[in-house]
Amino acid sequence: ELAPRAPGARRVWVMAGGVVGHGGDVDEGWRAQFPLRARGRHLVNRHGERYKLAGVNWYGASDVCLVPGGLTERPLEGICGAVASMGFTVVRLPFSNDMLHAEQVPEGGIDYQLNPGLAGLTPLEVFDRVIDALGDVGVAVVVNNHTTVSAWSAGPDCNGLWYVEGSTLYTEDNWIGDWVSLASRYANRPHVVGYDLRNEVRPTTLMRAAAGGPAWGSGEDGTDWALAAGNCARALATLGQAAPGLIIVERIAWPQDPLRVMLEPRAPWQLWGVPQDRVVLGVHAYAWSGPGAWSPKAFAGHLANAFLQIADFMRSQTLYGEMNEEALQAQLDLEFGQCLDQDLCPVWVSEFGADLNSEYECKWFFMFCRYLQRKDADFAYWPLNVGIKPGGSEDEPYGFLTDDWQPRWCDPRLRALTQMLPEESRRFGLQAAGARCEQLMLNGIRRALLPSPWCEPLPGPLLPWPDEPSSTDVSASPTATPSPPE
């Protein structure tokens, strides 16, 4: 049932420095619009207005540090202000089951001089503060069970399923229990709008991948993702107002099948006996992924790549990044676009991204963004984060912030995402970028505005945030912006 809009209830747009912005002291009218519900392919608030999930992933709480990234580089409120200033309406916030029960933040996870208010908190309590800080600037949150064991998750590993095989601690029952506990914890935070049940379900070993791996609707305990997701969905739906968020269920990552596999012969809400307006389907896409089984050729050396190219040719397998725009559009229509065109159910493209230094990935990325824009699809870019990946030495190439976690407005990926924001958010994102770009042009640095791979991170804060002093004039910065190649 839709609620009437309260007199004077509005979305608040307040920023320091005389700039109208998405954030500040958000009034209760903003929070009162939640929870969200599905209406056909769209999500609507309690007033019947569409709320587009146009967001970004902010990882870290699912990894070895147990807390979202960036807290060693900038105050929490500043990072949240940056997210809001870019116009994003939601953050997908990954967590691990390990994190929920950990008693302390590992050394190096937080700079307590920058974030003194986080001192002495458990990782879960830090997670609470991050959620609260995002709500304070008018950004909704979807919590995502990304991993079981706190680690960077990629490929076939112990985090491929929603439980750990052979473990008495990481069982399906405990996974469901953790979800019930977490959803209940955030019942009084209405801007926690969804529960993304599990990230990228996939085989845990290459041998299991060859044998078939997890499947949708196989009927086999331990590998039937439809059965496990349904058990969890029913447990959350049973809580009623104690867990009012959307239930987001991703398709299996390997093999990556069209969503009709999940919708036929019976849709998930019919299969599970939960309200249809609570269920959202999730998909991920990258240049190096594609329909069917996962292919490692995008990461292989020259000789191995040649062998894998032949193998993929024999089995007619093509990665998204290898498709031209017409073929990519046809493939995406088959996989999830038809759900949107036919107004069947909401689909959230909750991960996609590209390395700015990879021509291969960027070419695909901009084609993919054009597709999402034409479909007016809900999305979340991966990721917000920059810097060294948790627990490793590899730099995060997909992030679009500066090294000190501030918006890099000249980044062409961010500019492409801005085009897909809801009109209200898009207008502000362009205003925020324009305010900074005007300053840059006055300082005679016109070239830094061009969306080119050679564009380095801009020096210093782009806009003053609440409770932070304004930055010095960028023209006085020792950091030079390089000229483009002739």
XYZ file of C-alpha atoms in Angstrom:
486
model
C 0.000 0.000 0.000
C 1.374 3.387 -0.993
C 1.668 6.112 1.606
C 0.753 9.732 0.870
C 3.661 12.157 0.727
C 3.927 14.092 3.986
C 3.568 17.884 3.674
C 6.997 19.381 3.125
C 8.672 15.977 2.770
C 11.400 16.248 0.196
C 14.833 15.102 -0.692
C 17.299 17.451 0.955
C 20.188 18.902 -1.023
C 22.639 20.740 1.236
C 26.386 21.139 0.991
C 28.979 23.385 2.504
C 30.538 26.233 0.566
C 27.258 27.449 -0.902
C 26.924 24.452 -3.229
C 23.581 22.715 -3.260
C 24.272 19.028 -2.850
C 22.991 15.538 -2.192
C 23.619 15.163 1.502
C 23.775 17.132 4.746
C 21.092 16.653 7.377
C 18.620 14.469 5.523
C 15.101 15.040 6.824
C 12.810 12.244 7.886
C 10.838 12.651 4.670
C 13.711 11.039 2.798
C 13.852 8.039 5.124
C 10.062 7.780 5.241
C 9.944 6.810 1.554
C 11.330 3.356 2.369
C 10.967 0.384 2.135
C 11.117 -0.107 -1.613
C 8.938 -2.543 -3.490
C 8.931 -3.983 -7.009
C 6.312 -2.851 -9.477
C 6.942 -4.632 -12.731
C 10.559 -3.951 -13.743
C 10.892 -0.886 -11.495
C 11.397 -0.290 -7.795
C 9.092 2.238 -6.172
C 9.010 3.927 -2.787
C 6.038 4.257 -0.437
C 4.760 7.214 -2.484
C 4.666 5.154 -5.677
C 7.652 7.010 -7.147
C 10.450 5.165 -8.863
C 13.664 4.808 -6.866
C 16.455 3.852 -9.225
C 19.311 1.847 -7.762
C 22.132 3.825 -9.369
C 25.096 2.982 -7.244
C 28.599 1.882 -6.539
C 30.217 -0.981 -4.619
C 32.330 -0.114 -1.581
C 34.239 -3.218 -0.599
C 36.508 -4.075 2.334
C 34.250 -5.555 5.012
C 34.295 -8.838 3.115
C 38.108 -8.926 3.011
C 40.985 -9.341 5.444
C 40.619 -5.807 6.862
C 36.983 -6.510 7.884
C 35.987 -2.861 7.318
C 35.143 -0.839 4.198
C 38.168 0.577 2.397
C 39.433 4.140 2.525
C 39.237 4.617 6.290
C 43.035 4.831 6.356
C 42.944 7.682 3.833
C 40.017 9.913 4.718
C 37.377 10.508 7.412
C 34.295 8.330 7.002
C 32.012 11.334 6.594
C 34.207 12.668 3.805
C 34.032 9.434 1.833
C 30.258 9.304 2.209
C 30.066 12.940 1.134
C 32.049 12.056 -1.975
C 29.636 9.226 -2.828
C 26.697 11.592 -2.415
C 28.331 14.368 -4.427
C 28.714 12.054 -7.411
C 24.949 11.541 -7.410
C 24.799 7.848 -6.504
C 21.545 6.782 -4.872
C 22.769 3.527 -3.307
C 25.908 1.753 -2.127
C 26.272 -2.014 -2.359
C 28.172 -2.817 0.836
C 29.795 -6.271 0.839
C 30.460 -8.174 4.075
C 31.758 -11.581 5.116
C 30.215 -13.932 7.652
C 33.573 -13.797 9.441
C 33.202 -10.044 9.869
C 29.863 -10.355 11.631
C 31.464 -12.257 14.515
C 34.949 -10.682 14.693
C 35.822 -8.876 17.902
C 38.344 -6.334 16.645
C 39.496 -4.542 13.519
C 42.836 -5.876 12.236
C 45.799 -3.548 12.492
C 45.975 -1.196 9.533
C 42.259 -1.294 8.729
C 41.518 2.193 10.068
C 43.538 5.350 10.687
C 42.134 6.383 14.055
C 43.598 9.871 13.811
C 41.388 10.442 10.798
C 38.494 8.446 12.287
C 38.703 8.751 16.086
C 35.010 7.951 16.439
C 35.651 4.407 15.197
C 38.203 3.567 17.889
C 37.320 0.592 20.067
C 34.498 -0.618 17.820
C 34.107 -4.141 16.486
C 34.062 -4.574 12.681
C 30.274 -4.963 12.764
C 29.934 -1.745 14.756
C 32.116 0.024 12.190
C 29.795 -1.391 9.515
C 26.883 0.172 11.444
C 28.623 3.567 11.427
C 29.267 3.369 7.688
C 25.594 2.599 7.042
C 24.539 5.473 9.297
C 26.949 7.908 7.633
C 25.636 7.000 4.178
C 22.068 7.529 5.356
C 23.022 10.905 6.782
C 23.906 12.110 3.276
C 20.881 10.596 1.565
C 22.411 7.425 0.139
C 20.600 4.094 0.518
C 22.420 0.822 1.245
C 22.154 -2.758 0.026
C 24.116 -5.157 2.221
C 25.727 -7.977 0.266
C 26.982 -11.303 1.596
C 30.113 -11.316 -0.528
C 32.215 -13.971 1.184
C 32.067 -16.453 4.032
C 35.756 -16.445 4.946
C 37.227 -12.930 4.896
C 39.382 -12.867 1.775
C 39.561 -11.380 -1.688
C 37.126 -13.509 -3.646
C 37.940 -14.508 -7.188
C 37.811 -17.719 -9.143
C 37.092 -21.170 -7.732
C 37.686 -20.990 -3.988
C 36.049 -21.768 -0.661
C 33.810 -18.689 -1.022
C 32.172 -19.989 -4.173
C 29.125 -21.320 -2.323
C 26.970 -19.894 0.484
C 28.546 -22.354 2.929
C 31.952 -24.040 3.282
C 31.948 -27.705 2.385
C 32.873 -29.935 5.313
C 32.706 -27.129 7.892
C 30.556 -27.343 11.006
C 30.820 -23.568 11.489
C 30.036 -22.252 7.998
C 26.845 -24.187 7.286
C 23.749 -23.215 5.322
C 21.752 -22.945 8.549
C 24.318 -20.555 10.022
C 24.378 -18.543 6.792
C 20.602 -18.091 7.041
C 20.907 -17.310 10.754
C 23.451 -14.582 10.009
C 21.080 -13.039 7.473
C 18.157 -13.064 9.896
C 20.324 -11.457 12.558
C 21.717 -8.776 10.242
C 18.366 -7.876 8.692
C 16.821 -7.579 12.161
C 19.740 -5.401 13.271
C 18.944 -2.864 10.553
C 15.170 -2.912 10.892
C 15.308 0.602 12.371
C 17.503 1.874 9.538
C 14.961 2.111 6.704
C 17.570 3.231 4.177
C 19.000 -0.321 4.282
C 16.793 -1.162 1.335
C 17.975 -4.621 0.334
C 19.660 -7.897 1.194
C 21.854 -9.267 -1.599
C 21.888 -12.880 -0.482
C 25.168 -14.063 -2.017
C 27.814 -12.856 -4.401
C 28.632 -14.843 -7.548
C 27.717 -18.418 -6.671
C 30.191 -20.643 -8.532
C 32.166 -23.908 -8.279
C 34.693 -24.123 -5.463
C 37.276 -25.992 -7.564
C 38.039 -26.380 -11.251
C 37.253 -30.091 -10.955
C 33.816 -29.265 -9.613
C 33.371 -26.763 -12.438
C 34.086 -29.531 -14.942
C 31.554 -31.743 -13.165
C 28.803 -29.154 -13.420
C 29.050 -27.068 -10.245
C 26.080 -25.332 -8.583
C 22.828 -25.142 -10.516
C 19.433 -23.454 -10.336
C 16.661 -25.904 -9.518
C 18.666 -29.134 -9.583
C 17.003 -30.369 -6.412
C 20.338 -31.399 -4.894
C 21.171 -30.183 -1.388
C 24.404 -28.237 -1.326
C 24.446 -27.288 -5.010
C 20.889 -26.096 -5.725
C 21.087 -22.301 -5.451
C 17.322 -21.958 -5.977
C 16.664 -24.182 -2.958
C 19.153 -22.399 -0.668
C 18.118 -18.897 -1.752
C 14.486 -19.841 -1.215
C 15.166 -21.083 2.320
C 16.869 -17.790 3.123
C 14.219 -15.664 1.385
C 11.421 -17.322 3.351
C 13.283 -16.810 6.615
C 13.637 -13.086 5.859
C 10.077 -12.674 4.557
C 8.720 -14.328 7.707
C 10.230 -11.508 9.793
C 7.828 -8.987 8.229
C 8.567 -5.425 9.304
C 11.612 -6.634 11.233
C 13.287 -7.222 7.846
C 11.518 -5.000 5.290
C 14.256 -4.865 2.628
C 14.261 -6.240 -0.886
C 15.534 -9.794 -1.377
C 18.138 -9.726 -4.130
C 19.138 -13.010 -5.712
C 22.017 -13.151 -8.188
C 22.235 -15.584 -11.037
C 24.929 -18.238 -10.835
C 28.252 -16.880 -12.069
C 29.495 -20.134 -13.660
C 27.756 -21.056 -15.842
C 26.299 -17.607 -16.583
C 22.872 -18.331 -18.009
C 19.999 -16.072 -19.122
C 17.581 -15.104 -16.365
C 14.859 -17.182 -17.978
C 16.575 -20.152 -16.291
C 15.546 -18.570 -12.982
C 12.082 -17.553 -14.152
C 10.881 -20.722 -15.881
C 8.933 -22.854 -15.378
C 8.149 -21.045 -12.113
C 9.427 -17.666 -10.986
C 11.371 -17.518 -7.687
C 8.556 -15.813 -5.766
C 6.159 -18.559 -6.862
C 8.668 -21.271 -6.071
C 9.389 -19.907 -2.597
C 5.991 -18.535 -1.571
C 7.276 -15.011 -0.889
C 5.715 -11.739 -2.115
C 6.668 -10.957 -5.699
C 7.276 -7.316 -4.855
C 10.157 -8.278 -2.532
C 12.296 -10.078 -5.144
C 14.984 -8.551 -7.366
C 17.270 -10.542 -9.672
C 20.954 -9.625 -9.902
C 23.504 -9.974 -12.700
C 27.216 -9.148 -13.078
C 29.137 -8.474 -16.283
C 32.738 -7.687 -17.218
C 34.632 -7.603 -20.488
C 36.484 -10.764 -19.438
C 33.278 -12.666 -18.594
C 30.609 -13.972 -20.879
C 27.730 -16.376 -21.394
C 28.177 -19.970 -20.325
C 31.201 -21.370 -18.486
C 33.977 -19.087 -17.265
C 36.991 -18.750 -19.538
C 40.379 -17.736 -18.072
C 41.796 -16.568 -21.407
C 41.563 -12.873 -20.518
C 44.087 -13.522 -17.745
C 46.269 -16.077 -19.532
C 49.694 -15.624 -21.082
C 50.228 -15.500 -24.840
C 50.631 -19.236 -25.456
C 47.882 -20.272 -23.054
C 45.608 -17.642 -24.518
C 46.097 -19.041 -28.010
C 45.151 -22.523 -26.796
C 42.091 -21.189 -24.945
C 40.993 -19.211 -27.995
C 40.902 -22.456 -29.989
C 39.036 -24.252 -27.191
C 36.452 -21.459 -26.973
C 36.052 -21.425 -30.741
C 35.335 -25.153 -30.693
C 32.605 -24.723 -28.100
C 31.302 -21.445 -29.620
C 32.057 -19.422 -26.499
C 32.682 -15.687 -26.766
C 33.488 -13.204 -24.002
C 31.486 -9.986 -23.765
C 34.606 -7.980 -24.560
C 35.040 -9.863 -27.840
C 31.578 -8.926 -29.131
C 30.794 -5.959 -31.321
C 28.078 -3.625 -30.119
C 25.291 -5.267 -32.100
C 26.210 -8.755 -30.870
C 26.615 -7.528 -27.294
C 23.183 -5.913 -27.319
C 21.572 -9.067 -28.662
C 23.314 -11.186 -26.025
C 22.351 -8.876 -23.160
C 18.760 -8.752 -24.401
C 18.720 -12.552 -24.258
C 20.275 -12.669 -20.797
C 18.334 -9.976 -18.920
C 17.124 -7.168 -21.201
C 13.951 -9.029 -22.092
C 12.958 -9.053 -18.415
C 13.056 -5.269 -18.491
C 11.403 -4.905 -21.894
C 8.558 -7.216 -20.866
C 8.189 -5.546 -17.439
C 8.613 -8.911 -15.685
C 10.702 -8.044 -12.650
C 13.478 -5.709 -11.481
C 17.013 -6.611 -12.569
C 19.974 -5.018 -10.805
C 23.297 -5.045 -12.661
C 25.143 -4.961 -9.362
C 28.700 -5.348 -10.671
C 30.484 -4.162 -13.785
C 33.616 -2.110 -14.292
C 36.753 -1.568 -16.332
C 40.449 -0.775 -16.078
C 41.032 2.682 -17.530
C 44.412 1.537 -18.845
C 42.905 -1.354 -20.815
C 41.646 -0.398 -24.261
C 39.943 -3.809 -24.486
C 37.988 -3.326 -21.264
C 37.130 0.330 -21.881
C 35.749 -0.331 -25.349
C 33.411 -2.928 -23.856
C 32.584 -0.733 -20.854
C 31.295 2.199 -22.875
C 29.236 -0.101 -25.083
C 27.788 -1.703 -21.947
C 26.993 1.699 -20.421
C 25.166 2.737 -23.568
C 23.107 -0.429 -23.300
C 22.251 0.217 -19.643
C 21.336 3.797 -20.464
C 18.985 2.738 -23.262
C 17.318 0.252 -20.920
C 17.310 2.719 -17.996
C 18.588 -0.209 -15.922
C 19.421 -0.224 -12.222
C 23.169 -0.614 -11.664
C 26.112 -0.541 -9.252
C 29.648 0.038 -10.544
C 32.529 -2.029 -9.161
C 34.151 -0.429 -7.223
C 34.462 2.878 -5.419
C 37.783 1.704 -3.961
C 41.270 2.739 -5.027
C 44.706 1.697 -3.747
C 46.144 -1.702 -2.880
C 43.628 -4.539 -2.740
C 43.156 -5.967 0.778
C 45.652 -8.678 1.656
C 47.662 -8.278 -1.541
C 50.060 -6.076 -3.465
C 48.000 -5.475 -6.608
C 46.550 -2.031 -7.157
C 42.801 -1.686 -7.730
C 42.579 -0.578 -11.385
C 38.802 -0.161 -11.565
C 38.294 2.642 -9.006
C 37.643 6.213 -10.143
C 38.665 8.197 -7.056
C 41.911 10.019 -6.426
C 44.466 8.364 -4.158
C 43.024 10.297 -1.209
C 39.493 9.036 -1.959
C 37.947 12.049 -3.612
C 36.042 12.243 -6.906
C 38.131 12.357 -10.057
C 35.643 14.189 -12.208
C 37.709 13.894 -15.379
C 37.558 10.078 -15.287
C 35.566 9.004 -18.377
C 34.092 6.029 -16.494
C 32.579 8.353 -13.894
C 31.301 10.642 -16.635
C 29.641 7.660 -18.331
C 28.006 6.576 -15.065
C 26.736 10.106 -14.505
C 24.716 9.821 -17.710
C 22.820 6.878 -16.199
C 21.865 8.545 -12.920
C 18.264 9.557 -12.192
C 17.620 13.053 -13.511
C 17.709 14.667 -10.070
C 20.979 12.981 -9.133
C 22.452 13.460 -12.604
C 21.752 17.177 -12.465
C 23.620 17.469 -9.209
C 26.526 15.282 -10.304
C 27.020 17.478 -13.347
C 26.721 20.623 -11.217
C 29.362 19.329 -8.816
C 31.678 18.415 -11.668
C 30.926 21.703 -13.396
C 31.778 23.727 -10.293
C 35.190 22.115 -10.180
C 35.681 22.210 -13.947
C 34.918 25.926 -13.977
C 37.656 26.447 -11.406
C 40.052 24.375 -13.467
C 39.349 26.333 -16.611
C 39.877 29.594 -14.754
C 43.241 28.237 -13.738
C 44.025 27.483 -17.362
C 44.038 23.662 -17.029
C 41.541 22.954 -19.778
C 43.170 19.730 -20.937
C 42.560 17.961 -17.622
C 38.845 17.940 -18.396
C 39.184 15.688 -21.441
C 38.065 12.076 -20.870
C 41.340 10.407 -21.812
C 43.309 7.535 -20.268
C 46.286 9.823 -19.686
C 44.281 12.055 -17.350
C 45.904 11.720 -13.927
C 44.043 12.083 -10.594
C 43.323 15.731 -9.914
C 45.145 17.155 -6.870
C 43.300 17.965 -3.671
C 39.612 18.040 -2.694
C 37.235 18.871 -5.521
C 34.630 20.466 -3.266
C 34.700 21.353 0.417
C 32.826 18.833 2.559
C 31.059 19.573 5.845
C 33.525 20.148 8.686
C 36.528 20.089 6.355
C 38.534 23.162 5.337
C 38.570 24.195 1.700
C 41.469 22.974 -0.391
C 44.221 25.250 -1.592
C 44.154 26.582 -5.138
C 44.909 23.716 -7.495
C 47.046 25.983 -9.625
C 49.482 26.169 -6.735
C 49.664 22.393 -6.401
C 53.022 20.795 -7.225
C 51.147 17.934 -8.913
C 51.162 18.603 -12.623
C 48.550 17.382 -15.036
C 50.305 15.842 -18.028
C 49.605 16.993 -21.545
C 47.984 14.565 -23.949
C 50.083 12.879 -26.580
C 50.403 14.919 -29.770
